[in-house]
Amino acid sequence: VYANPIREFKEGGRSLGVVMIFQDITEIRKLEIMRKQFVANVSHELKTPLTSIKGFVETLRGGAVEDERVRDRFLEIVEVESSRLSELIDDLLVLTDIERRTEDGIYEPIDMKKTIGDVVLMLEDSAASKEIAIQSILPETLPTLHGNPNWFKQMLINLVDNAIKYTPGGGHVTVKVSFDMKEITISVRDNGIGIERDHLGRLFERFYRVDKARSRDVGGTGLGLAIVKHIVLSFGGAISVKSEPGKGSEFTVLLPRTDVGQRVL
Ligand code: ADP
C-alpha cells in the first residue's frame, strides 16, 4: 500500500492531523513486474536467433564459405533463423495490436462456416505432408457472429496449426462447432502428444512452452496461444483445454452469440 500525505491541518503551529490517501498498488506493481518480464522475454527471444545468425555468418566469412556443403548448410540455418525472427516479430505485432484495440475493435459479421473452410484449406498441405487428416463437423447452419473477422480467423489458424504441429504423422485433427441459444462452442481436438497436467494452467502465457527443445524443432514462437486467449477475450468469450499425454488435446472456445439479445458494451 502506498500512502501519500496530501494535506496537513495546523492550528497555531501545532499539527492537528493530516489527510492521507491510501492506494493499493499491488495490482500496479504486478503489472509493472509482468511488463518487465515480458520485455526481458522478448529481448531474449529476439536475441537467440540473431546470435545464431551472427555466429554462422562469421564462421562463413572465416573460411567455411569455401566448402560448398558446409556453406549450404550454414546458409540454410541463417535462412531458418531469419524466418523465425520475422515470425516472432509478426506475432508480437499481432499480440500488441489485439491488446491495444480490444475495446474499440471492429464489429463486423463473420461467416464462420466459410472461415473454417478457408482455414482447413490453408493448413491442409502442412497436415497432408504429415499424413494428418483434418475433419470439420459443423451444423447445417451457423448463427452469424460479430467481431473482427481477421482475429477470428487467426484464432482458428493458431489452434489448428498447433493441433497439426503437436500430432505425430497419421493422426487426425477435428474442428467441431455447435451452438445453443446463448453461445457458440468451437473445439479443436487432436490425437497427438498431449500435455502434462502441470503445464495446462500456464499454456496461455506468452512464451510459455512445454518443452523448449522440442518446440524449437517444430517451430513456433510460444505466442500462439497468448494471441488466441486475447482474441477470445475480445469476443467476450472463454477458452479451456483438456489434454492427456500420449492421447491428445482438446481446446474449447465458448463465444457468446452476438445475433440474439443485446450486445453488452
Ligand atoms: P508454440 O509457438 O510453441 O506452439 P503456443 O503458444 O501456440 O506456442 O503453445 C504453447 C505450448 O503449448 C506449445 O509450445 C506446446 O508445448 C503446447 N501446445 C499447444 N497446443 C498443443 C497441442 N495441440 N498439443 C500439444 N501441445 C500443445
mmCIF file of C-alpha atoms and ligand atoms in Angstrom:
data_model
loop_
_atom_site.group_PDB
_atom_site.id
_atom_site.type_symbol
_atom_site.label_atom_id
_atom_site.label_comp_id
_atom_site.label_asym_id
_atom_site.label_seq_id
_atom_site.Cartn_x
_atom_site.Cartn_y
_atom_site.Cartn_z
ATOM 1 C CA VAL A 1 0.000 0.000 0.000
ATOM 2 C CA TYR A 2 1.237 3.431 -0.909
ATOM 3 C CA ALA A 3 0.368 6.301 1.473
ATOM 4 C CA ASN A 4 0.587 9.827 0.224
ATOM 5 C CA PRO A 5 0.027 12.723 2.694
ATOM 6 C CA ILE A 6 -1.768 15.431 0.739
ATOM 7 C CA ARG A 7 -2.784 17.936 3.366
ATOM 8 C CA GLU A 8 -1.760 18.812 6.866
ATOM 9 C CA PHE A 9 -4.134 20.667 9.192
ATOM 10 C CA LYS A 10 -2.450 23.033 11.652
ATOM 11 C CA GLU A 11 -3.588 25.244 14.480
ATOM 12 C CA GLY A 12 -1.197 27.748 15.960
ATOM 13 C CA GLY A 13 1.794 25.927 14.564
ATOM 14 C CA ARG A 14 0.583 22.652 16.078
ATOM 15 C CA SER A 15 -0.293 19.828 13.758
ATOM 16 C CA LEU A 16 -3.864 18.606 14.205
ATOM 17 C CA GLY A 17 -3.663 15.905 11.628
ATOM 18 C CA VAL A 18 -3.084 15.036 8.006
ATOM 19 C CA VAL A 19 -5.261 13.750 5.213
ATOM 20 C CA MET A 20 -3.706 10.747 3.592
ATOM 21 C CA ILE A 21 -4.684 8.809 0.504
ATOM 22 C CA PHE A 22 -4.070 5.096 0.594
ATOM 23 C CA GLN A 23 -3.771 3.410 -2.727
ATOM 24 C CA ASP A 24 -3.438 -0.296 -3.243
ATOM 25 C CA ILE A 25 -0.512 -0.649 -5.614
ATOM 26 C CA THR A 26 -0.193 -4.414 -5.560
ATOM 27 C CA GLU A 27 -2.039 -4.549 -8.914
ATOM 28 C CA ILE A 28 0.087 -1.764 -10.402
ATOM 29 C CA ARG A 29 3.228 -3.432 -9.096
ATOM 30 C CA LYS A 30 2.139 -6.773 -10.530
ATOM 31 C CA LEU A 31 1.515 -5.226 -13.956
ATOM 32 C CA GLU A 32 4.874 -3.492 -13.826
ATOM 33 C CA ILE A 33 6.664 -6.768 -12.976
ATOM 34 C CA MET A 34 4.779 -8.545 -15.787
ATOM 35 C CA ARG A 35 5.723 -5.826 -18.255
ATOM 36 C CA LYS A 36 9.389 -6.009 -17.285
ATOM 37 C CA GLN A 37 9.320 -9.798 -17.541
ATOM 38 C CA PHE A 38 7.727 -9.525 -20.977
ATOM 39 C CA VAL A 39 10.378 -7.103 -22.241
ATOM 40 C CA ALA A 40 13.100 -9.406 -20.874
ATOM 41 C CA ASN A 41 11.495 -12.398 -22.605
ATOM 42 C CA VAL A 42 11.116 -10.542 -25.899
ATOM 43 C CA SER A 43 14.752 -9.454 -25.814
ATOM 44 C CA HIS A 44 15.872 -12.989 -25.091
ATOM 45 C CA GLU A 45 13.677 -14.494 -27.801
ATOM 46 C CA LEU A 46 14.890 -11.963 -30.379
ATOM 47 C CA LYS A 47 18.497 -12.347 -29.382
ATOM 48 C CA THR A 48 18.664 -16.120 -29.699
ATOM 49 C CA PRO A 49 18.136 -16.322 -33.478
ATOM 50 C CA LEU A 50 20.203 -13.171 -34.008
ATOM 51 C CA THR A 51 23.177 -14.620 -32.122
ATOM 52 C CA SER A 52 22.910 -17.766 -34.184
ATOM 53 C CA ILE A 53 22.735 -15.816 -37.483
ATOM 54 C CA LYS A 54 25.734 -13.715 -36.496
ATOM 55 C CA GLY A 55 27.753 -16.772 -35.464
ATOM 56 C CA PHE A 56 27.150 -18.634 -38.714
ATOM 57 C CA VAL A 57 27.873 -15.573 -40.862
ATOM 58 C CA GLU A 58 31.166 -15.053 -39.005
ATOM 59 C CA THR A 59 32.118 -18.703 -39.472
ATOM 60 C CA LEU A 60 31.302 -18.435 -43.183
ATOM 61 C CA ARG A 61 33.444 -15.352 -43.527
ATOM 62 C CA GLY A 62 36.194 -17.072 -41.575
ATOM 63 C CA GLY A 63 36.636 -19.638 -44.349
ATOM 64 C CA ALA A 64 33.694 -22.049 -44.147
ATOM 65 C CA VAL A 65 32.365 -20.437 -47.313
ATOM 66 C CA GLU A 66 34.974 -22.376 -49.313
ATOM 67 C CA ASP A 67 33.359 -25.706 -48.552
ATOM 68 C CA GLU A 68 30.200 -25.931 -50.630
ATOM 69 C CA ARG A 69 28.372 -28.410 -48.382
ATOM 70 C CA VAL A 70 29.149 -26.530 -45.173
ATOM 71 C CA ARG A 71 28.221 -23.245 -46.844
ATOM 72 C CA ASP A 72 24.816 -24.551 -47.969
ATOM 73 C CA ARG A 73 24.080 -25.989 -44.548
ATOM 74 C CA PHE A 74 25.037 -22.743 -42.775
ATOM 75 C CA LEU A 75 23.089 -20.572 -45.193
ATOM 76 C CA GLU A 76 20.074 -22.769 -44.614
ATOM 77 C CA ILE A 77 20.381 -22.202 -40.860
ATOM 78 C CA VAL A 78 20.660 -18.447 -41.429
ATOM 79 C CA GLU A 79 17.507 -18.588 -43.540
ATOM 80 C CA VAL A 80 15.548 -20.630 -40.968
ATOM 81 C CA GLU A 81 16.629 -18.367 -38.110
ATOM 82 C CA SER A 82 15.696 -15.239 -40.095
ATOM 83 C CA SER A 83 12.240 -16.686 -40.734
ATOM 84 C CA ARG A 84 11.883 -17.416 -37.028
ATOM 85 C CA LEU A 85 12.793 -13.813 -36.243
ATOM 86 C CA SER A 86 10.279 -12.434 -38.661
ATOM 87 C CA GLU A 87 7.571 -14.832 -37.422
ATOM 88 C CA LEU A 88 8.288 -13.676 -33.880
ATOM 89 C CA ILE A 89 8.039 -10.018 -34.808
ATOM 90 C CA ASP A 90 4.770 -10.667 -36.677
ATOM 91 C CA ASP A 91 3.308 -12.458 -33.649
ATOM 92 C CA LEU A 92 4.410 -9.672 -31.316
ATOM 93 C CA LEU A 93 2.755 -7.092 -33.547
ATOM 94 C CA VAL A 94 -0.463 -9.117 -33.692
ATOM 95 C CA LEU A 95 -0.476 -9.504 -29.918
ATOM 96 C CA THR A 96 0.078 -5.825 -29.146
ATOM 97 C CA ASP A 97 -2.471 -4.849 -31.787
ATOM 98 C CA ILE A 98 -5.121 -7.095 -30.210
ATOM 99 C CA GLU A 99 -4.385 -5.813 -26.722
ATOM 100 C CA ARG A 100 -4.476 -2.202 -27.832
ATOM 101 C CA ARG A 101 -7.647 -2.388 -29.902
ATOM 102 C CA THR A 102 -9.789 -4.812 -27.938
ATOM 103 C CA GLU A 103 -12.094 -2.079 -26.692
ATOM 104 C CA ASP A 104 -12.593 -0.026 -29.849
ATOM 105 C CA GLY A 105 -12.323 -3.063 -32.097
ATOM 106 C CA ILE A 106 -14.040 -3.957 -35.343
ATOM 107 C CA TYR A 107 -17.569 -5.352 -35.063
ATOM 108 C CA GLU A 108 -18.409 -6.963 -38.371
ATOM 109 C CA PRO A 109 -20.479 -10.015 -39.278
ATOM 110 C CA ILE A 110 -18.322 -13.137 -39.516
ATOM 111 C CA ASP A 111 -19.166 -16.048 -41.786
ATOM 112 C CA MET A 112 -17.881 -18.810 -39.515
ATOM 113 C CA LYS A 113 -18.560 -21.640 -41.970
ATOM 114 C CA LYS A 114 -16.570 -20.002 -44.728
ATOM 115 C CA THR A 115 -13.730 -19.022 -42.381
ATOM 116 C CA ILE A 116 -13.406 -22.565 -41.024
ATOM 117 C CA GLY A 117 -13.392 -23.894 -44.610
ATOM 118 C CA ASP A 118 -10.682 -21.377 -45.573
ATOM 119 C CA VAL A 119 -8.521 -22.259 -42.564
ATOM 120 C CA VAL A 120 -8.793 -26.007 -43.197
ATOM 121 C CA LEU A 121 -7.898 -25.439 -46.857
ATOM 122 C CA MET A 122 -4.961 -23.252 -45.901
ATOM 123 C CA LEU A 123 -3.494 -25.784 -43.457
ATOM 124 C CA GLU A 124 -4.362 -28.915 -45.432
ATOM 125 C CA ASP A 125 -0.987 -29.043 -47.154
ATOM 126 C CA SER A 126 1.052 -28.953 -43.975
ATOM 127 C CA ALA A 127 -1.299 -31.577 -42.470
ATOM 128 C CA ALA A 128 -1.084 -33.759 -45.588
ATOM 129 C CA SER A 129 2.716 -33.626 -45.515
ATOM 130 C CA LYS A 130 2.480 -35.442 -42.148
ATOM 131 C CA GLU A 131 -0.429 -37.583 -43.313
ATOM 132 C CA ILE A 132 -2.733 -35.922 -40.836
ATOM 133 C CA ALA A 133 -6.405 -35.655 -41.748
ATOM 134 C CA ILE A 134 -8.384 -32.561 -40.782
ATOM 135 C CA GLN A 135 -12.094 -33.037 -40.352
ATOM 136 C CA SER A 136 -14.677 -30.374 -39.619
ATOM 137 C CA ILE A 137 -18.038 -31.136 -38.056
ATOM 138 C CA LEU A 138 -20.422 -28.231 -38.489
ATOM 139 C CA PRO A 139 -24.189 -27.903 -38.117
ATOM 140 C CA GLU A 140 -26.247 -27.205 -41.232
ATOM 141 C CA THR A 141 -26.476 -23.524 -40.380
ATOM 142 C CA LEU A 142 -24.495 -21.400 -38.002
ATOM 143 C CA PRO A 143 -25.507 -18.112 -36.398
ATOM 144 C CA THR A 144 -23.680 -15.006 -37.561
ATOM 145 C CA LEU A 145 -21.023 -13.940 -35.138
ATOM 146 C CA HIS A 146 -19.875 -10.321 -34.915
ATOM 147 C CA GLY A 147 -16.390 -9.070 -34.203
ATOM 148 C CA ASN A 148 -13.094 -8.796 -36.016
ATOM 149 C CA PRO A 149 -13.106 -11.393 -38.859
ATOM 150 C CA ASN A 150 -9.301 -11.394 -39.152
ATOM 151 C CA TRP A 151 -8.883 -12.133 -35.481
ATOM 152 C CA PHE A 152 -11.468 -14.913 -35.611
ATOM 153 C CA LYS A 153 -9.531 -16.486 -38.456
ATOM 154 C CA GLN A 154 -6.200 -16.010 -36.671
ATOM 155 C CA MET A 155 -7.611 -17.758 -33.589
ATOM 156 C CA LEU A 156 -8.609 -20.797 -35.638
ATOM 157 C CA ILE A 157 -5.330 -20.864 -37.539
ATOM 158 C CA ASN A 158 -3.319 -20.902 -34.308
ATOM 159 C CA LEU A 159 -5.391 -23.680 -32.745
ATOM 160 C CA VAL A 160 -5.480 -25.900 -35.840
ATOM 161 C CA ASP A 161 -1.816 -25.220 -36.604
ATOM 162 C CA ASN A 162 -0.865 -26.314 -33.072
ATOM 163 C CA ALA A 163 -3.039 -29.421 -33.354
ATOM 164 C CA ILE A 164 -1.124 -30.367 -36.530
ATOM 165 C CA LYS A 165 2.263 -29.436 -35.078
ATOM 166 C CA TYR A 166 1.852 -31.472 -31.916
ATOM 167 C CA THR A 167 0.351 -34.557 -33.537
ATOM 168 C CA PRO A 168 2.563 -37.278 -34.983
ATOM 169 C CA GLY A 169 2.125 -38.429 -38.570
ATOM 170 C CA GLY A 170 -1.025 -40.413 -39.319
ATOM 171 C CA GLY A 171 -3.080 -38.650 -36.646
ATOM 172 C CA HIS A 172 -6.224 -36.629 -37.009
ATOM 173 C CA VAL A 173 -7.486 -33.185 -36.131
ATOM 174 C CA THR A 174 -11.160 -32.332 -35.715
ATOM 175 C CA VAL A 175 -12.744 -28.891 -35.706
ATOM 176 C CA LYS A 176 -16.250 -29.038 -34.296
ATOM 177 C CA VAL A 177 -18.759 -26.232 -33.907
ATOM 178 C CA SER A 178 -22.089 -26.304 -32.100
ATOM 179 C CA PHE A 179 -24.336 -23.657 -30.621
ATOM 180 C CA ASP A 180 -27.264 -23.098 -28.329
ATOM 181 C CA MET A 181 -29.433 -20.094 -27.512
ATOM 182 C CA LYS A 182 -26.630 -18.304 -25.747
ATOM 183 C CA GLU A 183 -23.252 -19.352 -27.066
ATOM 184 C CA ILE A 184 -21.195 -20.887 -29.808
ATOM 185 C CA THR A 185 -18.797 -23.704 -28.944
ATOM 186 C CA ILE A 186 -15.762 -24.293 -31.119
ATOM 187 C CA SER A 187 -13.498 -27.194 -30.294
ATOM 188 C CA VAL A 188 -10.226 -28.178 -31.890
ATOM 189 C CA ARG A 189 -9.244 -31.719 -30.989
ATOM 190 C CA ASP A 190 -6.209 -33.800 -31.893
ATOM 191 C CA ASN A 191 -4.925 -37.246 -31.020
ATOM 192 C CA GLY A 192 -1.361 -36.037 -30.656
ATOM 193 C CA ILE A 193 1.280 -35.946 -27.953
ATOM 194 C CA GLY A 194 -0.947 -34.280 -25.354
ATOM 195 C CA ILE A 195 0.134 -32.071 -22.454
ATOM 196 C CA GLU A 196 1.021 -32.996 -18.872
ATOM 197 C CA ARG A 197 -1.475 -31.708 -16.315
ATOM 198 C CA ASP A 198 1.113 -29.459 -14.588
ATOM 199 C CA HIS A 199 1.504 -27.318 -17.707
ATOM 200 C CA LEU A 200 -2.160 -26.791 -18.541
ATOM 201 C CA GLY A 201 -2.593 -23.703 -16.353
ATOM 202 C CA ARG A 202 0.289 -21.828 -17.958
ATOM 203 C CA LEU A 203 -0.188 -22.660 -21.656
ATOM 204 C CA PHE A 204 -1.794 -19.312 -22.471
ATOM 205 C CA GLU A 205 1.090 -17.268 -21.041
ATOM 206 C CA ARG A 206 3.309 -15.503 -23.519
ATOM 207 C CA PHE A 207 6.366 -17.539 -24.473
ATOM 208 C CA TYR A 208 5.293 -20.486 -22.325
ATOM 209 C CA ARG A 209 6.234 -23.761 -23.950
ATOM 210 C CA VAL A 210 6.010 -27.224 -22.518
ATOM 211 C CA ASP A 211 9.245 -28.479 -23.980
ATOM 212 C CA LYS A 212 11.636 -25.810 -25.210
ATOM 213 C CA ALA A 213 13.900 -28.245 -27.041
ATOM 214 C CA ARG A 214 11.065 -29.964 -28.872
ATOM 215 C CA SER A 215 9.341 -26.661 -29.615
ATOM 216 C CA ARG A 216 12.491 -25.467 -31.329
ATOM 217 C CA ASP A 217 12.252 -28.414 -33.735
ATOM 218 C CA VAL A 218 8.589 -27.942 -34.556
ATOM 219 C CA GLY A 219 8.941 -24.173 -34.850
ATOM 220 C CA GLY A 220 6.556 -21.612 -33.405
ATOM 221 C CA THR A 221 7.082 -18.592 -31.217
ATOM 222 C CA GLY A 222 5.412 -19.504 -27.932
ATOM 223 C CA LEU A 223 2.963 -16.652 -28.563
ATOM 224 C CA GLY A 224 0.279 -18.573 -30.457
ATOM 225 C CA LEU A 225 -1.942 -19.399 -27.500
ATOM 226 C CA ALA A 226 -1.435 -15.977 -25.869
ATOM 227 C CA ILE A 227 -2.785 -14.497 -29.111
ATOM 228 C CA VAL A 228 -5.704 -16.962 -29.073
ATOM 229 C CA LYS A 229 -6.540 -16.039 -25.478
ATOM 230 C CA HIS A 230 -6.611 -12.309 -26.225
ATOM 231 C CA ILE A 231 -8.759 -12.819 -29.318
ATOM 232 C CA VAL A 232 -11.217 -14.953 -27.348
ATOM 233 C CA LEU A 233 -11.365 -12.202 -24.697
ATOM 234 C CA SER A 234 -12.046 -9.606 -27.407
ATOM 235 C CA PHE A 235 -15.157 -11.653 -28.271
ATOM 236 C CA GLY A 236 -16.149 -11.730 -24.600
ATOM 237 C CA GLY A 237 -15.585 -15.492 -24.618
ATOM 238 C CA ALA A 238 -13.607 -18.086 -22.702
ATOM 239 C CA ILE A 239 -11.174 -20.840 -23.605
ATOM 240 C CA SER A 240 -10.321 -24.070 -21.849
ATOM 241 C CA VAL A 241 -8.135 -27.074 -22.546
ATOM 242 C CA LYS A 242 -8.374 -30.766 -21.787
ATOM 243 C CA SER A 243 -5.445 -32.997 -22.511
ATOM 244 C CA GLU A 244 -3.939 -36.363 -21.805
ATOM 245 C CA PRO A 245 -0.287 -37.113 -22.530
ATOM 246 C CA GLY A 246 0.037 -39.596 -25.362
ATOM 247 C CA LYS A 247 -3.692 -39.403 -26.172
ATOM 248 C CA GLY A 248 -4.293 -35.865 -27.421
ATOM 249 C CA SER A 249 -5.632 -32.426 -26.593
ATOM 250 C CA GLU A 250 -8.857 -30.528 -26.994
ATOM 251 C CA PHE A 251 -9.104 -26.734 -26.898
ATOM 252 C CA THR A 252 -12.650 -25.443 -26.423
ATOM 253 C CA VAL A 253 -13.664 -21.864 -27.153
ATOM 254 C CA LEU A 254 -17.011 -20.534 -25.927
ATOM 255 C CA LEU A 255 -18.205 -17.358 -27.603
ATOM 256 C CA PRO A 256 -21.385 -15.529 -26.592
ATOM 257 C CA ARG A 257 -23.815 -15.198 -29.525
ATOM 258 C CA THR A 258 -23.986 -11.692 -30.905
ATOM 259 C CA ASP A 259 -27.119 -12.212 -33.033
ATOM 260 C CA VAL A 260 -29.517 -12.630 -30.122
ATOM 261 C CA GLY A 261 -30.368 -10.345 -27.226
ATOM 262 C CA GLN A 262 -28.499 -7.189 -26.508
ATOM 263 C CA ARG A 263 -24.852 -6.631 -27.024
ATOM 264 C CA VAL A 264 -23.316 -5.699 -23.698
ATOM 265 C CA LEU A 265 -20.853 -2.889 -24.149
HETATM 266 P P1 ADP B 1 4.199 -22.507 -29.864
HETATM 267 O O1 ADP B 1 4.596 -21.458 -30.823
HETATM 268 O O2 ADP B 1 5.344 -23.058 -29.060
HETATM 269 O O3 ADP B 1 3.344 -23.572 -30.464
HETATM 270 P P2 ADP B 1 1.822 -21.724 -28.400
HETATM 271 O O4 ADP B 1 1.564 -20.543 -27.532
HETATM 272 O O5 ADP B 1 0.960 -21.886 -29.591
HETATM 273 O O6 ADP B 1 3.344 -21.697 -28.766
HETATM 274 O O7 ADP B 1 1.682 -23.024 -27.493
HETATM 275 C C1 ADP B 1 2.355 -23.083 -26.249
HETATM 276 C C2 ADP B 1 2.758 -24.507 -25.944
HETATM 277 O O8 ADP B 1 1.590 -25.305 -25.684
HETATM 278 C C3 ADP B 1 3.480 -25.223 -27.072
HETATM 279 O O9 ADP B 1 4.867 -24.956 -27.054
HETATM 280 C C4 ADP B 1 3.170 -26.682 -26.786
HETATM 281 O O10 ADP B 1 4.089 -27.164 -25.831
HETATM 282 C C5 ADP B 1 1.794 -26.630 -26.140
HETATM 283 N N1 ADP B 1 0.697 -26.958 -27.082
HETATM 284 C C6 ADP B 1 -0.108 -26.085 -27.737
HETATM 285 N N2 ADP B 1 -1.031 -26.730 -28.476
HETATM 286 C C7 ADP B 1 -0.817 -28.039 -28.282
HETATM 287 C C8 ADP B 1 -1.449 -29.236 -28.767
HETATM 288 N N3 ADP B 1 -2.491 -29.205 -29.606
HETATM 289 N N4 ADP B 1 -0.941 -30.433 -28.350
HETATM 290 C C9 ADP B 1 0.107 -30.483 -27.500
HETATM 291 N N5 ADP B 1 0.748 -29.409 -27.002
HETATM 292 C C10 ADP B 1 0.292 -28.196 -27.378
#
